[in-house]
Amino acid sequence: MKKLLASALAAALLLTSCVTAMADSTETISGKSYIVGAYEIEDGGHENSDPLAYDKDVNSLTVEYDYETMDEVTTGRYSEDAKMIMIYVEGFDTGKLIGDISITIDGKDFDADDLVGAEYQDRMGYDADAGILRFPVEATKSGYSDTYVIEIESDDGDGNTVTETARITLRLENESEYKNAETATISRISGDGVDAYIVGSRIYLDYASSSTDDDALLTITFRDENGDLFDVVTWYYNAASDGNELDEQGLFNASDEDGDVDLNGLKLDSSVGYFKVYAGDYDYFDDADEDYFTNVYFTLETSSDIYETKEYDVVVRTDVYETDPKGIYFEESSITLDIGESYTPNVLGVATGRTVDAVIEPGTGTSRNVIDIEDDDTIIGTQEGTAYVTATYEFIAEGGELEEYTSSSMKVTVTDEIYDGESEEDTDDDATSTYMVTASTLNVRTGPSTSYSKVGTLSRGTAVEVVGTYGNWAKLSNGYYVSLSYLSA
């Protein structure tokens, strides 16, 4: 009986020792703080040497970055390129995590081999000697916060399993001003050195000569998604291209009206931008007769919005002579300007109805005291009186002959409507009247006279809300002023 009891006690002691041994074979480490750093991943897959953020003895980190200036990098063979940040977490137990390592983040296996094709693939993973884990996160335009549960499992060299759990909270903040994405349209395009026009989603660049070696200058008028001209400070940039390998400067290069290119962009002038076309620099222009297409779109930017046009297929053709306009005429037969007010008339082809790049000149007998003409296309009222202007247009007709057309004259009446301090007409603050703009281009000013600065323009047919008048000036609902002479109820 004693022998049986002794055997039972021995078995119980053996079972107890086995349970104790099993319990000692697993260890969990948690609740620690770490060294956490964040580095921008640059083109090529390496991190910028200056950290975006870095802190010791923490479990959270705020990462500030400028989304607009970051590089896009390849995130995988079948993935979209993105702007990425490499996160460093240092401080894992190097004395116990020494065997075969397995890592999970938020319960999912973390393996660099899963990101085949990523530029930074060889930079991520766990360094067991240093106790550092590196993993990528995406930087977005809007920013976000997320908590990552990291588990590293290994053995300690004595057959015991060790699991260290770290909870790291990241707050990603885009420091660059967030801008809304909007749509822009092209309302007018013309060319100097090339016949430029739009048909549907195609921009045609027709050269009269058999080559495209000479640079051309395009003039493009933009409007916003509502069809309004841009009346705030707006920048325009080189036309971009999707899916085509273009020269670094692009096909349409942002320039001033003299053709001087600025790769950093330029300000629109009353919704008009100028683009220099380096036609002869592109090898594919050699195949122009084959109607080579390339896609381009245009980008504009204000303080709060980024505008993009739709994509256009550009068709470059040589030995295409301009259609004979059969004469030219002013879109308006007469205009009235205030002293100091400027106006650029629109000149059209009789047969084509398209805008032509004509030179404006004083008509016979016109006194230069009444008007001035700037840049061969803009009329400025200088003194009270009446003047006349004509337009001249030259083009290369089929056969290579230079043809010229001169328009009939347009009457220009200049008046002195300088605001003399008279009070605004009484108007119910809650009552507004809707008017239509009758001028092809109507200046918008900060006050009720031409002595106030111009802030933009309105085009014919635009509806405006008038809340009051000062003499011959209308106060708009946005607080700006336009001449009543060019409004119709």
XYZ file of C-alpha atoms in Angstrom:
489
model
C 0.000 0.000 0.000
C 2.835 2.403 0.929
C 4.651 1.431 -2.253
C 1.539 2.235 -4.297
C 1.136 5.601 -2.537
C 4.788 6.419 -3.093
C 4.403 5.661 -6.773
C 1.336 7.892 -6.999
C 3.145 10.738 -5.221
C 6.116 10.348 -7.558
C 3.815 10.498 -10.593
C 2.093 13.585 -9.198
C 5.440 15.309 -8.590
C 6.551 14.404 -12.136
C 3.304 15.823 -13.604
C 3.681 19.001 -11.555
C 7.260 19.490 -12.746
C 6.172 19.006 -16.374
C 3.411 21.604 -16.032
C 5.870 24.038 -14.449
C 8.394 23.434 -17.251
C 5.727 24.016 -19.888
C 4.654 27.273 -18.227
C 8.240 28.543 -18.142
C 8.710 27.886 -21.897
C 6.604 30.930 -22.991
C 7.326 34.576 -22.118
C 5.441 37.721 -23.114
C 7.036 41.187 -23.024
C 4.754 44.237 -23.244
C 4.158 47.693 -21.846
C 7.565 49.090 -22.880
C 8.434 52.432 -24.453
C 10.553 52.710 -27.576
C 12.643 54.991 -29.735
C 10.446 55.876 -32.714
C 11.505 57.728 -35.860
C 9.929 58.576 -39.225
C 11.854 59.210 -42.457
C 10.654 60.243 -45.913
C 11.292 57.577 -48.559
C 12.783 59.297 -51.597
C 12.972 58.347 -55.249
C 15.173 55.250 -55.389
C 13.900 53.766 -52.132
C 16.313 55.264 -49.585
C 15.242 57.410 -46.658
C 16.092 61.076 -46.318
C 18.810 61.412 -43.667
C 16.849 64.095 -41.798
C 13.964 62.536 -39.863
C 10.469 63.923 -40.235
C 10.001 63.091 -36.553
C 12.030 61.336 -33.824
C 11.517 60.729 -30.086
C 12.742 58.486 -27.264
C 10.825 56.520 -24.605
C 7.496 56.904 -26.379
C 4.642 54.861 -27.752
C 3.273 57.552 -30.054
C 4.723 59.976 -32.588
C 3.352 62.916 -34.570
C 4.810 62.997 -38.088
C 4.579 66.263 -40.016
C 5.389 66.315 -43.739
C 4.905 68.438 -46.855
C 2.854 66.281 -49.176
C 3.387 68.582 -52.178
C 7.182 68.178 -52.162
C 7.451 64.443 -51.405
C 8.585 61.938 -54.051
C 6.267 59.231 -55.313
C 7.891 55.807 -55.151
C 7.041 52.382 -56.505
C 5.167 50.391 -53.858
C 5.022 47.091 -55.720
C 4.985 45.537 -59.145
C 1.202 45.716 -59.410
C 0.535 48.655 -57.107
C 0.090 52.372 -57.658
C 3.010 54.670 -56.888
C 2.581 56.559 -53.615
C 4.322 58.878 -51.178
C 5.741 56.750 -48.381
C 7.336 57.130 -44.952
C 9.616 54.545 -43.271
C 8.920 54.057 -39.552
C 11.736 52.984 -37.221
C 10.867 51.334 -33.883
C 13.968 50.660 -31.771
C 14.233 48.985 -28.377
C 13.086 45.397 -28.825
C 14.804 42.915 -26.475
C 17.942 41.822 -28.321
C 18.923 39.492 -25.470
C 15.839 37.297 -25.759
C 14.688 37.647 -29.384
C 17.658 35.786 -30.830
C 16.238 32.783 -32.697
C 14.031 32.461 -35.754
C 11.911 35.602 -35.964
C 8.257 35.924 -36.957
C 6.558 39.314 -37.089
C 2.938 40.381 -37.284
C 1.535 43.907 -37.515
C -2.147 44.225 -36.646
C -2.406 40.441 -36.799
C -1.037 40.145 -40.335
C 2.289 38.515 -41.187
C 4.944 41.118 -41.958
C 7.306 39.934 -44.677
C 9.385 42.160 -46.959
C 9.193 39.478 -49.655
C 5.470 40.240 -50.011
C 6.279 43.667 -51.508
C 7.981 42.475 -54.676
C 8.963 45.444 -56.809
C 8.756 48.070 -54.065
C 11.694 50.481 -54.298
C 12.244 50.278 -50.534
C 11.811 46.492 -50.202
C 15.395 45.859 -49.049
C 15.181 48.681 -46.483
C 12.354 47.232 -44.408
C 12.341 44.371 -41.890
C 13.761 43.501 -38.454
C 17.403 43.935 -37.418
C 17.800 41.364 -34.607
C 21.251 42.626 -33.570
C 20.062 46.209 -33.103
C 16.476 45.464 -32.048
C 15.054 47.761 -34.750
C 11.934 47.155 -36.843
C 11.425 49.183 -40.035
C 8.065 49.235 -41.824
C 6.501 51.629 -44.390
C 3.318 53.696 -44.084
C 1.693 55.883 -46.735
C 1.607 59.676 -46.501
C -1.721 61.056 -47.711
C -2.848 64.543 -48.604
C -5.390 64.665 -45.773
C -3.294 62.877 -43.101
C -4.605 60.327 -40.563
C -3.967 58.587 -37.215
C -3.476 54.864 -36.654
C -2.252 52.513 -33.932
C -0.066 49.585 -34.970
C 0.074 46.441 -32.806
C 3.476 44.854 -33.450
C 4.276 41.339 -32.264
C 7.746 39.824 -32.648
C 8.055 36.148 -31.700
C 11.305 34.261 -31.308
C 13.129 31.963 -28.880
C 15.727 32.853 -26.294
C 18.273 30.164 -27.213
C 17.152 27.845 -24.401
C 14.062 26.518 -26.162
C 11.746 29.084 -24.594
C 9.352 31.086 -26.810
C 9.442 34.865 -26.312
C 6.831 37.285 -27.700
C 7.289 41.039 -27.441
C 4.253 43.218 -28.128
C 4.538 46.948 -28.917
C 1.664 49.352 -29.502
C 2.792 52.366 -31.569
C 0.386 55.213 -32.414
C 1.258 57.425 -35.383
C -0.396 60.732 -36.173
C 0.405 61.798 -39.748
C -0.160 65.496 -40.540
C 0.255 67.132 -43.934
C 1.750 70.584 -43.357
C 1.216 71.782 -46.929
C -2.051 73.610 -47.443
C -4.747 71.212 -48.516
C -6.337 72.339 -51.759
C -9.567 71.268 -53.410
C -9.449 69.613 -56.810
C -11.476 71.535 -59.385
C -12.022 71.435 -63.146
C -10.917 74.069 -65.643
C -11.914 74.494 -69.278
C -10.355 76.170 -72.306
C -12.608 78.787 -73.905
C -10.183 80.122 -76.509
C -6.860 79.135 -78.073
C -4.814 80.859 -80.767
C -1.252 80.625 -82.000
C 1.577 82.803 -83.240
C 3.697 80.783 -85.673
C 1.147 77.990 -85.778
C -2.566 77.734 -86.493
C -3.973 76.402 -83.193
C -7.563 75.378 -82.524
C -9.597 72.807 -80.597
C -12.026 70.267 -82.032
C -13.663 68.176 -79.314
C -10.845 66.653 -77.272
C -8.112 67.401 -79.808
C -5.794 70.375 -80.023
C -4.606 70.879 -83.595
C -1.270 72.557 -84.267
C -1.096 73.193 -88.011
C 2.172 74.477 -89.484
C 2.108 76.044 -92.921
C 5.720 75.033 -93.605
C 7.023 71.520 -94.129
C 8.868 71.567 -90.800
C 8.152 72.466 -87.185
C 11.604 73.786 -86.330
C 10.365 77.252 -85.436
C 9.018 77.754 -81.921
C 5.397 78.824 -81.667
C 3.518 80.752 -78.979
C 0.013 79.769 -77.903
C -2.456 82.063 -76.146
C -5.033 80.151 -74.089
C -8.004 81.571 -72.164
C -9.149 79.454 -69.215
C -12.419 79.366 -67.294
C -13.465 77.575 -64.117
C -16.018 74.779 -63.820
C -18.845 77.347 -63.820
C -17.647 78.955 -67.042
C -16.363 82.056 -65.239
C -13.040 83.725 -65.901
C -10.451 83.549 -63.116
C -10.766 86.780 -61.114
C -8.297 85.910 -58.336
C -4.544 85.375 -58.383
C -4.081 82.193 -60.415
C -0.883 80.426 -61.458
C -0.517 78.228 -64.516
C 2.141 75.606 -65.200
C 3.615 73.535 -68.009
C 1.115 71.203 -69.591
C 1.517 67.703 -68.141
C 1.204 64.372 -69.914
C -0.067 60.961 -68.832
C 1.295 57.859 -70.494
C 3.719 59.626 -72.826
C 7.441 60.219 -72.556
C 7.880 63.934 -73.175
C 10.870 66.202 -72.807
C 11.464 67.386 -69.232
C 10.132 70.823 -70.137
C 6.985 69.400 -71.653
C 5.171 70.092 -74.906
C 3.456 73.327 -73.833
C 5.754 75.433 -71.658
C 4.368 78.181 -69.417
C 5.763 81.488 -70.657
C 5.041 85.190 -70.683
C 3.613 86.880 -73.773
C 7.138 87.367 -75.111
C 7.775 83.608 -75.051
C 10.125 83.603 -72.050
C 9.593 80.273 -70.255
C 9.407 79.932 -66.472
C 9.428 76.319 -65.250
C 8.088 77.444 -61.856
C 4.867 78.712 -63.397
C 3.425 82.143 -64.128
C 0.382 84.166 -63.130
C -2.604 84.266 -65.433
C -3.303 87.658 -66.958
C -7.094 88.139 -66.939
C -7.570 84.368 -67.340
C -5.062 84.230 -70.227
C -1.926 82.103 -70.184
C 0.857 81.834 -72.752
C 2.632 78.631 -73.765
C 5.767 78.229 -75.844
C 5.833 75.170 -78.077
C 9.308 73.746 -78.719
C 8.114 71.987 -81.808
C 11.480 71.124 -83.318
C 12.785 69.521 -80.114
C 10.589 66.427 -80.417
C 11.658 63.478 -82.510
C 8.100 62.308 -83.045
C 7.343 65.508 -84.957
C 9.241 63.887 -87.817
C 6.163 61.682 -88.154
C 3.742 64.592 -88.019
C 2.134 63.546 -91.294
C 1.094 60.334 -89.577
C -1.113 62.289 -87.129
C 0.926 61.422 -84.054
C -1.096 61.979 -80.866
C 0.088 62.824 -77.394
C -2.093 63.491 -74.366
C -1.728 66.718 -72.406
C -3.688 68.503 -69.706
C -3.260 71.902 -68.105
C -2.961 72.741 -64.401
C -3.835 76.005 -62.670
C -3.629 76.882 -58.981
C -5.200 79.462 -56.677
C -4.718 79.947 -52.940
C -7.433 77.380 -52.200
C -7.904 75.203 -55.291
C -5.996 73.247 -57.926
C -7.665 73.144 -61.336
C -7.042 70.657 -64.133
C -8.469 70.573 -67.624
C -9.493 67.379 -69.326
C -6.888 65.554 -71.391
C -6.427 66.641 -74.973
C -4.947 64.670 -77.854
C -2.477 66.987 -79.592
C -2.323 66.640 -83.359
C 0.733 68.218 -85.027
C 0.578 68.635 -88.797
C 2.872 70.268 -91.356
C 2.140 71.671 -94.809
C -1.323 72.604 -93.591
C -2.194 76.090 -94.714
C -4.629 78.170 -92.712
C -8.177 78.298 -94.007
C -8.703 81.591 -95.792
C -10.913 83.643 -93.431
C -12.187 85.645 -96.458
C -11.830 88.817 -94.448
C -11.906 89.803 -90.775
C -14.208 91.846 -88.547
C -14.533 93.095 -84.969
C -16.916 91.098 -82.805
C -18.280 94.448 -81.557
C -18.857 97.412 -83.858
C -18.458 99.974 -81.038
C -17.336 100.153 -77.415
C -17.299 102.729 -74.619
C -14.306 103.044 -72.300
C -13.621 105.139 -69.234
C -10.395 107.081 -69.045
C -7.706 104.588 -67.963
C -9.822 101.560 -68.827
C -8.313 98.953 -71.151
C -10.026 96.624 -73.576
C -8.820 93.876 -75.919
C -11.244 93.467 -78.825
C -11.956 90.099 -80.365
C -11.335 89.854 -84.114
C -12.970 87.025 -86.088
C -12.564 85.509 -89.545
C -15.519 86.126 -91.852
C -15.569 82.602 -93.304
C -14.304 80.678 -90.261
C -15.846 82.528 -87.303
C -12.632 81.792 -85.422
C -10.555 84.295 -83.476
C -7.529 85.557 -85.385
C -4.383 87.112 -83.934
C -4.788 90.549 -85.473
C -2.849 93.781 -84.969
C -4.972 96.725 -83.774
C -4.109 100.163 -85.143
C -5.661 103.656 -84.941
C -8.014 104.355 -87.829
C -7.598 107.209 -90.283
C -7.919 110.611 -88.622
C -7.997 109.223 -85.081
C -6.264 111.405 -82.509
C -3.777 109.548 -80.350
C -4.862 111.824 -77.476
C -8.093 109.840 -77.123
C -6.702 106.310 -77.045
C -3.462 104.428 -76.752
C -2.783 100.948 -78.090
C -0.656 98.554 -76.060
C 1.046 95.413 -77.389
C -0.751 95.825 -80.761
C -3.979 94.396 -79.335
C -5.209 96.361 -76.289
C -7.003 99.736 -76.415
C -6.595 102.159 -73.490
C -8.804 105.213 -73.011
C -6.627 108.293 -72.375
C -8.883 111.345 -72.895
C -12.558 112.034 -73.503
C -13.512 111.817 -77.136
C -14.206 109.513 -80.064
C -11.685 107.355 -81.909
C -11.686 104.570 -84.482
C -9.487 101.495 -84.742
C -8.900 98.899 -87.437
C -7.485 95.364 -87.360
C -4.931 93.846 -89.736
C -4.291 90.127 -90.080
C -1.563 88.344 -92.039
C -1.469 84.637 -92.833
C 0.236 82.237 -95.212
C -2.203 81.034 -97.806
C -1.956 77.798 -99.749
C 0.950 78.070 -102.141
C 3.051 79.855 -99.546
C 1.843 83.351 -100.407
C 1.486 85.913 -97.632
C -2.070 87.273 -97.499
C -3.373 90.241 -95.536
C -6.837 91.391 -94.508
C -7.864 94.672 -92.912
C -11.145 95.053 -91.057
C -13.620 97.894 -91.174
C -13.243 100.314 -88.267
C -14.664 100.003 -84.763
C -15.842 103.114 -82.921
C -14.308 103.794 -79.498
C -15.970 106.349 -77.211
C -13.945 107.431 -74.188
C -15.805 109.033 -71.272
C -14.711 110.485 -67.942
C -16.656 108.586 -65.286
C -14.259 109.115 -62.364
C -16.212 108.732 -59.146
C -16.798 112.183 -57.639
C -18.006 111.129 -54.227
C -21.711 110.920 -54.943
C -23.530 108.570 -52.606
C -24.798 105.146 -53.483
C -28.388 104.939 -54.575
C -30.676 103.631 -51.881
C -31.145 99.919 -52.334
C -32.784 97.353 -50.091
C -29.888 95.276 -48.712
C -31.930 92.130 -49.201
C -32.980 93.057 -52.756
C -30.744 92.286 -55.703
C -31.210 92.645 -59.428
C -29.839 90.265 -62.018
C -28.093 91.715 -65.047
C -26.309 90.206 -68.040
C -22.880 91.356 -69.229
C -23.037 92.768 -72.784
C -19.336 93.470 -73.370
C -17.092 90.693 -74.595
C -14.730 91.525 -71.729
C -15.876 93.665 -68.773
C -13.386 94.848 -66.167
C -14.179 94.227 -62.487
C -12.752 96.791 -60.064
C -12.387 97.279 -56.321
C -14.241 100.621 -56.403
C -16.681 102.657 -58.506
C -14.250 104.281 -60.962
C -11.360 103.453 -63.241
C -9.001 104.877 -60.639
C -9.538 101.700 -58.615
C -7.499 98.585 -59.362
C -8.804 95.844 -61.625
C -9.363 92.455 -59.964
C -10.632 90.466 -62.927
C -12.946 90.412 -65.921
C -16.369 89.071 -66.873
C -17.346 87.741 -70.279
C -20.440 88.462 -72.371
C -23.522 86.579 -71.180
C -22.337 86.248 -67.563
C -25.158 86.835 -65.047
C -24.310 89.165 -62.162
C -26.197 90.219 -59.038
C -26.280 94.010 -58.537
C -26.970 95.284 -55.012
C -26.512 99.026 -55.589
C -25.169 101.734 -57.893
C -22.749 104.664 -57.721
C -23.496 106.927 -60.675
C -22.655 104.814 -63.716
C -21.155 102.022 -61.630
C -22.871 98.897 -60.338
C -21.944 97.293 -57.039
C -21.968 93.500 -57.287
C -23.004 91.084 -54.566
C -19.344 90.154 -54.017
C -18.477 93.777 -53.192
C -16.732 94.621 -56.477
C -17.835 97.101 -59.159
C -18.440 97.121 -62.902
C -19.608 99.778 -65.358
C -23.379 99.941 -65.804
C -22.858 100.749 -69.489
C -22.126 97.091 -70.156
C -24.990 95.544 -68.195
C -28.469 94.705 -69.465
C -31.423 93.885 -67.233
